[in-house]
mmCIF file of C-alpha atoms in Angstrom:
data_model
loop_
_atom_site.group_PDB
_atom_site.id
_atom_site.type_symbol
_atom_site.label_atom_id
_atom_site.label_comp_id
_atom_site.label_asym_id
_atom_site.label_seq_id
_atom_site.Cartn_x
_atom_site.Cartn_y
_atom_site.Cartn_z
ATOM 1 C CA UNK A 1 -12.235 -19.119 22.383
ATOM 2 C CA UNK A 2 -10.332 -15.849 24.000
ATOM 3 C CA UNK A 3 -10.650 -12.721 22.271
ATOM 4 C CA UNK A 4 -7.958 -11.748 19.551
ATOM 5 C CA UNK A 5 -6.375 -8.410 19.697
ATOM 6 C CA UNK A 6 -5.246 -7.177 16.505
ATOM 7 C CA UNK A 7 -2.399 -4.359 16.582
ATOM 8 C CA UNK A 8 -2.396 -2.004 13.841
ATOM 9 C CA UNK A 9 0.192 0.599 12.619
ATOM 10 C CA UNK A 10 -0.517 3.381 10.957
ATOM 11 C CA UNK A 11 -4.406 2.808 11.972
ATOM 12 C CA UNK A 12 -5.312 5.824 10.323
ATOM 13 C CA UNK A 13 -3.968 5.736 6.698
ATOM 14 C CA UNK A 14 -5.868 4.153 3.861
ATOM 15 C CA UNK A 15 -4.652 0.149 4.263
ATOM 16 C CA UNK A 16 -4.471 0.298 8.150
ATOM 17 C CA UNK A 17 -8.075 1.827 8.703
ATOM 18 C CA UNK A 18 -9.379 -0.563 6.525
ATOM 19 C CA UNK A 19 -7.684 -3.288 8.220
ATOM 20 C CA UNK A 20 -8.802 -1.684 11.602
ATOM 21 C CA UNK A 21 -12.539 -1.862 10.634
ATOM 22 C CA UNK A 22 -12.169 -4.844 8.779
ATOM 23 C CA UNK A 23 -10.935 -7.129 11.559
ATOM 24 C CA UNK A 24 -13.204 -5.639 13.765
ATOM 25 C CA UNK A 25 -15.982 -6.729 11.871
ATOM 26 C CA UNK A 26 -14.504 -10.271 12.461
ATOM 27 C CA UNK A 27 -14.339 -10.268 15.868
ATOM 28 C CA UNK A 28 -11.270 -8.681 16.769
ATOM 29 C CA UNK A 29 -10.504 -5.924 19.361
ATOM 30 C CA UNK A 30 -8.187 -3.134 17.615
ATOM 31 C CA UNK A 31 -5.299 -1.332 19.098
ATOM 32 C CA UNK A 32 -4.144 1.374 16.600
ATOM 33 C CA UNK A 33 -0.835 3.701 16.532
ATOM 34 C CA UNK A 34 -0.554 6.391 14.168
ATOM 35 C CA UNK A 35 0.953 9.736 15.043
ATOM 36 C CA UNK A 36 -0.720 11.527 11.982
ATOM 37 C CA UNK A 37 2.529 11.852 10.362
ATOM 38 C CA UNK A 38 0.963 11.706 7.019
ATOM 39 C CA UNK A 39 0.357 15.478 7.598
ATOM 40 C CA UNK A 40 3.586 16.292 8.404
ATOM 41 C CA UNK A 41 5.064 14.807 5.312
ATOM 42 C CA UNK A 42 2.327 15.827 3.076
ATOM 43 C CA UNK A 43 0.475 19.170 5.136
ATOM 44 C CA UNK A 44 -2.831 19.923 5.417
ATOM 45 C CA UNK A 45 -4.309 17.327 2.850
ATOM 46 C CA UNK A 46 -2.415 14.681 4.373
ATOM 47 C CA UNK A 47 -4.360 14.675 7.488
ATOM 48 C CA UNK A 48 -5.829 11.540 8.955
ATOM 49 C CA UNK A 49 -7.811 13.246 11.802
ATOM 50 C CA UNK A 50 -11.139 12.735 10.711
ATOM 51 C CA UNK A 51 -10.349 8.823 9.625
ATOM 52 C CA UNK A 52 -9.429 8.589 13.706
ATOM 53 C CA UNK A 53 -12.681 10.053 14.270
ATOM 54 C CA UNK A 54 -14.139 7.146 12.405
ATOM 55 C CA UNK A 55 -12.294 4.412 13.923
ATOM 56 C CA UNK A 56 -13.330 5.326 17.380
ATOM 57 C CA UNK A 57 -16.922 5.933 16.191
ATOM 58 C CA UNK A 58 -17.180 2.734 14.202
ATOM 59 C CA UNK A 59 -15.230 0.186 16.516
ATOM 60 C CA UNK A 60 -16.387 -0.652 19.990
ATOM 61 C CA UNK A 61 -13.647 -0.534 22.311
ATOM 62 C CA UNK A 62 -11.175 1.228 19.759
ATOM 63 C CA UNK A 63 -8.018 1.989 21.708
ATOM 64 C CA UNK A 64 -5.527 4.571 19.912
ATOM 65 C CA UNK A 65 -1.725 4.815 20.462
ATOM 66 C CA UNK A 66 -0.426 8.487 19.332
ATOM 67 C CA UNK A 67 3.240 6.410 19.392
ATOM 68 C CA UNK A 68 6.276 6.961 16.934
ATOM 69 C CA UNK A 69 7.397 3.703 15.559
ATOM 70 C CA UNK A 70 10.869 5.271 15.802
ATOM 71 C CA UNK A 71 10.618 5.239 19.766
ATOM 72 C CA UNK A 72 12.050 1.809 20.320
ATOM 73 C CA UNK A 73 11.090 1.579 23.922
ATOM 74 C CA UNK A 74 7.862 2.628 23.629
ATOM 75 C CA UNK A 75 7.126 0.250 20.815
ATOM 76 C CA UNK A 76 8.539 -2.785 22.989
ATOM 77 C CA UNK A 77 6.650 -1.701 26.082
ATOM 78 C CA UNK A 78 3.150 -1.444 24.497
ATOM 79 C CA UNK A 79 3.795 -4.929 22.594
ATOM 80 C CA UNK A 80 4.925 -6.540 25.992
ATOM 81 C CA UNK A 81 1.969 -5.030 27.226
ATOM 82 C CA UNK A 82 -0.664 -6.242 24.750
ATOM 83 C CA UNK A 83 0.803 -9.541 23.503
ATOM 84 C CA UNK A 84 -1.336 -9.298 20.366
ATOM 85 C CA UNK A 85 -2.591 -12.332 18.543
ATOM 86 C CA UNK A 86 -1.856 -10.312 15.027
ATOM 87 C CA UNK A 87 0.194 -7.488 13.707
ATOM 88 C CA UNK A 88 -0.539 -5.346 10.667
ATOM 89 C CA UNK A 89 2.386 -2.878 10.127
ATOM 90 C CA UNK A 90 1.043 -0.505 7.778
ATOM 91 C CA UNK A 91 2.859 2.579 9.193
ATOM 92 C CA UNK A 92 5.554 4.279 6.621
ATOM 93 C CA UNK A 93 6.628 7.438 4.768
ATOM 94 C CA UNK A 94 4.905 6.319 1.901
ATOM 95 C CA UNK A 95 6.196 8.744 -0.936
ATOM 96 C CA UNK A 96 9.138 8.123 -3.216
ATOM 97 C CA UNK A 97 9.201 11.288 -4.496
ATOM 98 C CA UNK A 98 9.341 12.928 -0.704
ATOM 99 C CA UNK A 99 11.952 10.684 0.318
ATOM 100 C CA UNK A 100 14.770 12.470 -1.327
ATOM 101 C CA UNK A 101 14.004 15.261 0.809
ATOM 102 C CA UNK A 102 13.678 13.554 4.279
ATOM 103 C CA UNK A 103 16.375 10.747 3.704
ATOM 104 C CA UNK A 104 16.767 10.546 7.745
ATOM 105 C CA UNK A 105 13.360 10.454 8.365
ATOM 106 C CA UNK A 106 12.177 7.912 5.583
ATOM 107 C CA UNK A 107 14.922 5.565 6.345
ATOM 108 C CA UNK A 108 14.175 5.758 10.618
ATOM 109 C CA UNK A 109 10.341 5.374 9.715
ATOM 110 C CA UNK A 110 10.271 2.550 7.210
ATOM 111 C CA UNK A 111 13.367 0.461 8.157
ATOM 112 C CA UNK A 112 14.404 1.346 11.821
ATOM 113 C CA UNK A 113 10.437 1.269 12.849
ATOM 114 C CA UNK A 114 9.805 -1.856 11.395
ATOM 115 C CA UNK A 115 12.765 -3.517 12.939
ATOM 116 C CA UNK A 116 11.353 -2.082 16.300
ATOM 117 C CA UNK A 117 8.021 -3.836 15.781
ATOM 118 C CA UNK A 118 9.644 -6.970 14.400
ATOM 119 C CA UNK A 119 11.717 -7.409 17.640
ATOM 120 C CA UNK A 120 9.022 -6.833 19.763
ATOM 121 C CA UNK A 121 7.058 -9.449 18.308
ATOM 122 C CA UNK A 122 10.052 -11.924 18.544
ATOM 123 C CA UNK A 123 10.191 -10.855 22.111
ATOM 124 C CA UNK A 124 6.488 -10.830 23.380
ATOM 125 C CA UNK A 125 4.637 -12.819 20.847
ATOM 126 C CA UNK A 126 6.469 -14.940 18.568
ATOM 127 C CA UNK A 127 3.569 -16.929 17.389
ATOM 128 C CA UNK A 128 1.300 -13.873 16.321
ATOM 129 C CA UNK A 129 1.290 -13.658 12.427
ATOM 130 C CA UNK A 130 3.379 -10.223 11.402
ATOM 131 C CA UNK A 131 1.798 -8.771 8.191
ATOM 132 C CA UNK A 132 4.097 -6.077 6.541
ATOM 133 C CA UNK A 133 2.880 -3.780 3.701
ATOM 134 C CA UNK A 134 6.013 -3.080 1.650
ATOM 135 C CA UNK A 135 5.847 -2.070 -1.713
ATOM 136 C CA UNK A 136 6.556 -2.971 -5.469
ATOM 137 C CA UNK A 137 9.124 -0.510 -5.407
ATOM 138 C CA UNK A 138 11.582 -3.235 -3.919
ATOM 139 C CA UNK A 139 11.870 -3.989 -7.534
ATOM 140 C CA UNK A 140 13.522 -0.468 -8.505
ATOM 141 C CA UNK A 141 12.901 0.487 -11.623
ATOM 142 C CA UNK A 142 14.179 -3.083 -12.764
ATOM 143 C CA UNK A 143 10.471 -4.046 -14.660
ATOM 144 C CA UNK A 144 11.448 -0.802 -17.032
ATOM 145 C CA UNK A 145 13.850 -3.682 -18.605
ATOM 146 C CA UNK A 146 11.588 -5.974 -19.536
ATOM 147 C CA UNK A 147 10.627 -5.554 -23.582
ATOM 148 C CA UNK A 148 7.993 -3.256 -23.978
ATOM 149 C CA UNK A 149 5.311 -2.452 -26.537
ATOM 150 C CA UNK A 150 3.458 0.455 -27.132
ATOM 151 C CA UNK A 151 -0.248 0.651 -27.816
ATOM 152 C CA UNK A 152 -2.701 3.517 -28.454
ATOM 153 C CA UNK A 153 -3.665 4.163 -24.627
ATOM 154 C CA UNK A 154 -0.979 1.920 -22.648
ATOM 155 C CA UNK A 155 2.296 0.440 -22.627
ATOM 156 C CA UNK A 156 2.509 -3.267 -22.244
ATOM 157 C CA UNK A 157 5.039 -6.095 -21.624
ATOM 158 C CA UNK A 158 6.331 -7.290 -25.063
ATOM 159 C CA UNK A 159 7.403 -10.432 -23.498
ATOM 160 C CA UNK A 160 5.143 -13.552 -22.990
ATOM 161 C CA UNK A 161 7.008 -14.467 -19.436
ATOM 162 C CA UNK A 162 5.209 -11.419 -18.498
ATOM 163 C CA UNK A 163 1.860 -12.017 -19.795
ATOM 164 C CA UNK A 164 0.472 -12.265 -16.437
ATOM 165 C CA UNK A 165 2.748 -9.611 -14.511
ATOM 166 C CA UNK A 166 5.692 -9.439 -12.334
ATOM 167 C CA UNK A 167 5.814 -12.528 -9.813
ATOM 168 C CA UNK A 168 7.753 -12.579 -6.421
ATOM 169 C CA UNK A 169 10.882 -14.119 -8.170
ATOM 170 C CA UNK A 170 11.504 -10.968 -10.136
ATOM 171 C CA UNK A 171 14.896 -9.384 -9.492
ATOM 172 C CA UNK A 172 15.449 -6.675 -6.934
ATOM 173 C CA UNK A 173 19.254 -5.736 -7.353
ATOM 174 C CA UNK A 174 21.060 -3.275 -9.961
ATOM 175 C CA UNK A 175 18.151 -0.942 -10.181
ATOM 176 C CA UNK A 176 16.981 2.779 -9.139
ATOM 177 C CA UNK A 177 14.849 2.012 -6.368
ATOM 178 C CA UNK A 178 14.243 6.029 -5.030
ATOM 179 C CA UNK A 179 15.587 6.510 -0.956
ATOM 180 C CA UNK A 180 11.926 5.293 -0.229
ATOM 181 C CA UNK A 181 12.061 1.803 -2.513
ATOM 182 C CA UNK A 182 15.511 1.465 -0.681
ATOM 183 C CA UNK A 183 14.377 1.845 2.586
ATOM 184 C CA UNK A 184 11.232 -0.252 1.933
ATOM 185 C CA UNK A 185 13.447 -3.046 0.637
ATOM 186 C CA UNK A 186 15.619 -3.019 3.759
ATOM 187 C CA UNK A 187 12.472 -3.426 5.800
ATOM 188 C CA UNK A 188 11.165 -6.201 3.725
ATOM 189 C CA UNK A 189 13.953 -8.273 3.615
ATOM 190 C CA UNK A 190 14.107 -7.857 7.527
ATOM 191 C CA UNK A 191 10.617 -9.179 7.731
ATOM 192 C CA UNK A 192 11.435 -12.068 5.663
ATOM 193 C CA UNK A 193 14.640 -12.879 8.094
ATOM 194 C CA UNK A 194 12.860 -12.746 10.903
ATOM 195 C CA UNK A 195 10.768 -15.320 9.642
ATOM 196 C CA UNK A 196 13.223 -17.476 8.442
ATOM 197 C CA UNK A 197 15.933 -16.936 10.824
ATOM 198 C CA UNK A 198 13.580 -16.775 13.989
ATOM 199 C CA UNK A 199 10.574 -19.028 12.569
ATOM 200 C CA UNK A 200 8.445 -16.304 12.786
ATOM 201 C CA UNK A 201 4.887 -16.438 10.916
ATOM 202 C CA UNK A 202 5.411 -13.015 8.655
ATOM 203 C CA UNK A 203 4.460 -11.946 5.606
ATOM 204 C CA UNK A 204 5.533 -8.907 2.915
ATOM 205 C CA UNK A 205 2.921 -7.461 0.902
ATOM 206 C CA UNK A 206 4.270 -5.699 -2.102
ATOM 207 C CA UNK A 207 1.323 -3.518 -2.837
ATOM 208 C CA UNK A 208 0.967 -1.518 -6.221
ATOM 209 C CA UNK A 209 -1.465 1.096 -6.271
ATOM 210 C CA UNK A 210 -3.663 0.145 -3.166
ATOM 211 C CA UNK A 211 -6.576 2.424 -3.238
ATOM 212 C CA UNK A 212 -10.464 3.209 -1.882
ATOM 213 C CA UNK A 213 -12.563 5.866 -1.043
ATOM 214 C CA UNK A 214 -10.667 6.462 2.513
ATOM 215 C CA UNK A 215 -7.339 7.675 1.015
ATOM 216 C CA UNK A 216 -5.990 11.412 2.098
ATOM 217 C CA UNK A 217 -4.758 11.376 -1.234
ATOM 218 C CA UNK A 218 -2.225 13.985 -2.248
ATOM 219 C CA UNK A 219 -0.136 14.594 -5.698
ATOM 220 C CA UNK A 220 2.657 12.969 -4.183
ATOM 221 C CA UNK A 221 0.882 9.507 -3.114
ATOM 222 C CA UNK A 222 -2.628 8.010 -3.823
ATOM 223 C CA UNK A 223 -2.915 8.037 -7.560
ATOM 224 C CA UNK A 224 -6.179 7.300 -8.325
ATOM 225 C CA UNK A 225 -7.747 9.128 -5.417
ATOM 226 C CA UNK A 226 -5.721 12.075 -6.209
ATOM 227 C CA UNK A 227 -7.092 11.846 -10.022
ATOM 228 C CA UNK A 228 -10.593 11.737 -9.177
ATOM 229 C CA UNK A 229 -9.972 14.806 -6.510
ATOM 230 C CA UNK A 230 -8.321 16.998 -9.437
ATOM 231 C CA UNK A 231 -11.481 15.937 -11.717
ATOM 232 C CA UNK A 232 -14.151 16.871 -9.312
ATOM 233 C CA UNK A 233 -12.664 19.833 -8.196
ATOM 234 C CA UNK A 234 -11.423 21.090 -11.769
ATOM 235 C CA UNK A 235 -7.831 21.143 -10.813
ATOM 236 C CA UNK A 236 -5.435 20.607 -13.237
ATOM 237 C CA UNK A 237 -3.418 17.305 -12.846
ATOM 238 C CA UNK A 238 0.024 16.604 -14.345
ATOM 239 C CA UNK A 239 1.188 14.156 -16.171
ATOM 240 C CA UNK A 240 4.963 12.973 -15.803
ATOM 241 C CA UNK A 241 6.358 11.606 -18.709
ATOM 242 C CA UNK A 242 5.777 7.898 -20.808
ATOM 243 C CA UNK A 243 3.020 10.105 -22.712
ATOM 244 C CA UNK A 244 0.463 8.962 -19.556
ATOM 245 C CA UNK A 245 0.410 5.476 -21.012
ATOM 246 C CA UNK A 246 2.589 4.588 -17.818
ATOM 247 C CA UNK A 247 0.266 1.574 -16.399
ATOM 248 C CA UNK A 248 -0.517 0.606 -12.526
ATOM 249 C CA UNK A 249 -2.614 -2.082 -11.268
ATOM 250 C CA UNK A 250 -5.187 -0.933 -8.562
ATOM 251 C CA UNK A 251 -6.565 -2.698 -5.549
ATOM 252 C CA UNK A 252 -9.325 -1.840 -3.222
ATOM 253 C CA UNK A 253 -7.905 -1.608 0.433
ATOM 254 C CA UNK A 254 -10.981 -4.022 1.256
ATOM 255 C CA UNK A 255 -9.410 -6.660 -0.722
ATOM 256 C CA UNK A 256 -6.289 -5.846 0.610
ATOM 257 C CA UNK A 257 -7.842 -6.283 4.185
ATOM 258 C CA UNK A 258 -9.260 -9.699 2.701
ATOM 259 C CA UNK A 259 -6.018 -10.880 2.022
ATOM 260 C CA UNK A 260 -4.680 -10.071 5.387
ATOM 261 C CA UNK A 261 -7.779 -12.249 7.070
ATOM 262 C CA UNK A 262 -6.573 -15.314 5.028
ATOM 263 C CA UNK A 263 -2.917 -15.137 5.837
ATOM 264 C CA UNK A 264 -3.882 -14.317 9.365
ATOM 265 C CA UNK A 265 -5.742 -17.914 9.673
ATOM 266 C CA UNK A 266 -3.254 -19.881 7.759
ATOM 267 C CA UNK A 267 -0.252 -17.889 8.101
ATOM 268 C CA UNK A 268 3.151 -18.949 6.758
ATOM 269 C CA UNK A 269 7.156 -18.434 7.384
ATOM 270 C CA UNK A 270 8.824 -15.533 5.866
ATOM 271 C CA UNK A 271 6.401 -15.244 2.990
ATOM 272 C CA UNK A 272 6.541 -12.713 -0.007
ATOM 273 C CA UNK A 273 3.318 -11.510 -2.108
ATOM 274 C CA UNK A 274 2.482 -9.151 -4.784
ATOM 275 C CA UNK A 275 -0.278 -7.778 -3.737
ATOM 276 C CA UNK A 276 -2.196 -5.798 -6.397
ATOM 277 C CA UNK A 277 -5.237 -5.662 -8.794
ATOM 278 C CA UNK A 278 -3.534 -7.952 -11.640
ATOM 279 C CA UNK A 279 -3.999 -7.174 -15.061
ATOM 280 C CA UNK A 280 -7.466 -7.130 -15.047
ATOM 281 C CA UNK A 281 -7.669 -3.878 -12.355
ATOM 282 C CA UNK A 282 -4.695 -1.925 -14.638
ATOM 283 C CA UNK A 283 -5.118 0.960 -16.072
ATOM 284 C CA UNK A 284 -2.590 3.777 -17.875
ATOM 285 C CA UNK A 285 -3.358 7.136 -16.695
ATOM 286 C CA UNK A 286 -4.649 8.008 -20.046
ATOM 287 C CA UNK A 287 -7.144 5.375 -19.390
ATOM 288 C CA UNK A 288 -7.530 6.496 -15.931
ATOM 289 C CA UNK A 289 -9.067 9.840 -17.384
ATOM 290 C CA UNK A 290 -11.424 8.181 -19.254
ATOM 291 C CA UNK A 291 -12.845 5.959 -16.533
ATOM 292 C CA UNK A 292 -13.039 8.850 -14.514
ATOM 293 C CA UNK A 293 -14.552 11.114 -16.605
ATOM 294 C CA UNK A 294 -17.378 8.451 -17.454
ATOM 295 C CA UNK A 295 -17.924 8.015 -13.800
ATOM 296 C CA UNK A 296 -18.360 11.637 -13.163
ATOM 297 C CA UNK A 297 -19.434 13.302 -16.106
ATOM 298 C CA UNK A 298 -16.869 16.164 -16.012
ATOM 299 C CA UNK A 299 -13.589 16.630 -18.340
ATOM 300 C CA UNK A 300 -10.118 15.921 -16.764
ATOM 301 C CA UNK A 301 -7.849 19.159 -17.086
ATOM 302 C CA UNK A 302 -4.096 17.584 -17.160
ATOM 303 C CA UNK A 303 -0.982 19.010 -18.432
ATOM 304 C CA UNK A 304 2.125 16.924 -19.856
ATOM 305 C CA UNK A 305 5.436 17.314 -18.337
ATOM 306 C CA UNK A 306 8.289 15.364 -20.433
ATOM 307 C CA UNK A 307 10.327 14.343 -17.582
ATOM 308 C CA UNK A 308 9.586 11.173 -15.921
ATOM 309 C CA UNK A 309 9.581 10.740 -12.317
ATOM 310 C CA UNK A 310 12.834 9.217 -11.105
ATOM 311 C CA UNK A 311 12.777 5.339 -10.850
ATOM 312 C CA UNK A 312 8.946 4.977 -12.029
ATOM 313 C CA UNK A 313 7.462 2.370 -13.536
ATOM 314 C CA UNK A 314 6.581 2.281 -17.076
ATOM 315 C CA UNK A 315 4.047 -0.337 -16.604
ATOM 316 C CA UNK A 316 3.666 -2.669 -13.771
ATOM 317 C CA UNK A 317 0.877 -4.983 -12.587
ATOM 318 C CA UNK A 318 1.052 -7.944 -10.132
ATOM 319 C CA UNK A 319 0.979 -11.911 -11.179
ATOM 320 C CA UNK A 320 -1.425 -12.868 -8.511
ATOM 321 C CA UNK A 321 -0.548 -16.866 -9.249
ATOM 322 C CA UNK A 322 1.295 -17.317 -5.773
ATOM 323 C CA UNK A 323 -1.454 -15.295 -3.616
ATOM 324 C CA UNK A 324 -4.241 -17.441 -5.119
ATOM 325 C CA UNK A 325 -2.598 -20.936 -5.093
ATOM 326 C CA UNK A 326 -1.479 -20.314 -1.517
ATOM 327 C CA UNK A 327 -5.078 -18.905 -0.348
ATOM 328 C CA UNK A 328 -7.528 -20.056 -3.368
ATOM 329 C CA UNK A 329 -10.385 -18.389 -1.074
ATOM 330 C CA UNK A 330 -9.180 -14.684 -1.488
ATOM 331 C CA UNK A 331 -10.235 -12.837 -5.032
ATOM 332 C CA UNK A 332 -10.311 -9.422 -6.233
ATOM 333 C CA UNK A 333 -13.842 -8.155 -5.178
ATOM 334 C CA UNK A 334 -13.635 -4.495 -6.620
ATOM 335 C CA UNK A 335 -13.029 -3.963 -10.296
ATOM 336 C CA UNK A 336 -11.946 -0.705 -11.284
ATOM 337 C CA UNK A 337 -15.249 1.144 -12.553
ATOM 338 C CA UNK A 338 -16.357 0.161 -8.958
ATOM 339 C CA UNK A 339 -13.601 1.695 -7.182
ATOM 340 C CA UNK A 340 -13.733 5.059 -8.948
ATOM 341 C CA UNK A 341 -17.615 5.475 -8.250
ATOM 342 C CA UNK A 342 -16.970 4.886 -4.475
ATOM 343 C CA UNK A 343 -14.152 7.388 -4.440
ATOM 344 C CA UNK A 344 -16.066 9.714 -6.131
ATOM 345 C CA UNK A 345 -19.252 9.392 -4.002
ATOM 346 C CA UNK A 346 -16.982 9.497 -0.970
ATOM 347 C CA UNK A 347 -15.569 12.880 -2.288
ATOM 348 C CA UNK A 348 -19.048 14.180 -3.157
ATOM 349 C CA UNK A 349 -20.501 13.198 0.541
ATOM 350 C CA UNK A 350 -17.537 14.824 2.524
ATOM 351 C CA UNK A 351 -17.767 18.056 -0.026
ATOM 352 C CA UNK A 352 -21.631 18.272 1.062
#
């Protein structure tokens, strides 16, 4: 069997680096695309240079392309040269807060960059699975229209039809997405369309809070990692609205890569999956404070701002039924406590 080659965009980001390492361990040759745009978006704290060093040291024969996916000709030429057997597209402008300040760059990276890769795949490797990291922000703030109940430490759905979370048929229209959510929705629909129109094996993974120790977390992106970082450094964490009871589901990037492998082995046409930790791996900010304090033994310093972030979800966790039905081999293997421990241990090791 010829050697398989995976092209990973955003290879120095959280999910991209995890996917690169994971697929390398599973026998793939890896070519990564990343131009450290995260440092441009978020400043020095977002710099991913150290992750690139890790990829080069841990992946035999790793090839890195310092390429901007907005550069159409460069993308087309690289895919034509490589004809990869798998494309994992994680490169993005990832912050819905940041997008409002850089709308052109946000749309060019998230929507246009995805189109460049899709067209390159259609021309040069149409049988290769194309896995796109989308986001739950494609649903905008529509999940906030579900009846909610307020509990002591969190909000939750007060509608039994959402007991297991948000499924993939949840509406995306008539809601506020943030400009980031809108640009990602454009790319999400395009990935589906290339699948359905051209019969390509594509899927959109609508991620919730994807996390893990490799995240270069900042306040505007990387909820759980940034929270742990603040706790260990004694920094004050700011809670924006909803009494700190807003709920997110969390999924380790290792489990994200595991699902990607399952899809690559049995790809489908133009599919969509809500990729998260599900209800069992969900927590509110208040619950996250308690969890992190138990892991580190340090009290959380935080302040409350009454104004919620525009378009923010009051409660969101993914219904994993479709994922588990299509790919029964896959499961969430890392619980919240273990995720927090790994993040804390990596941070302490990096500092010392």
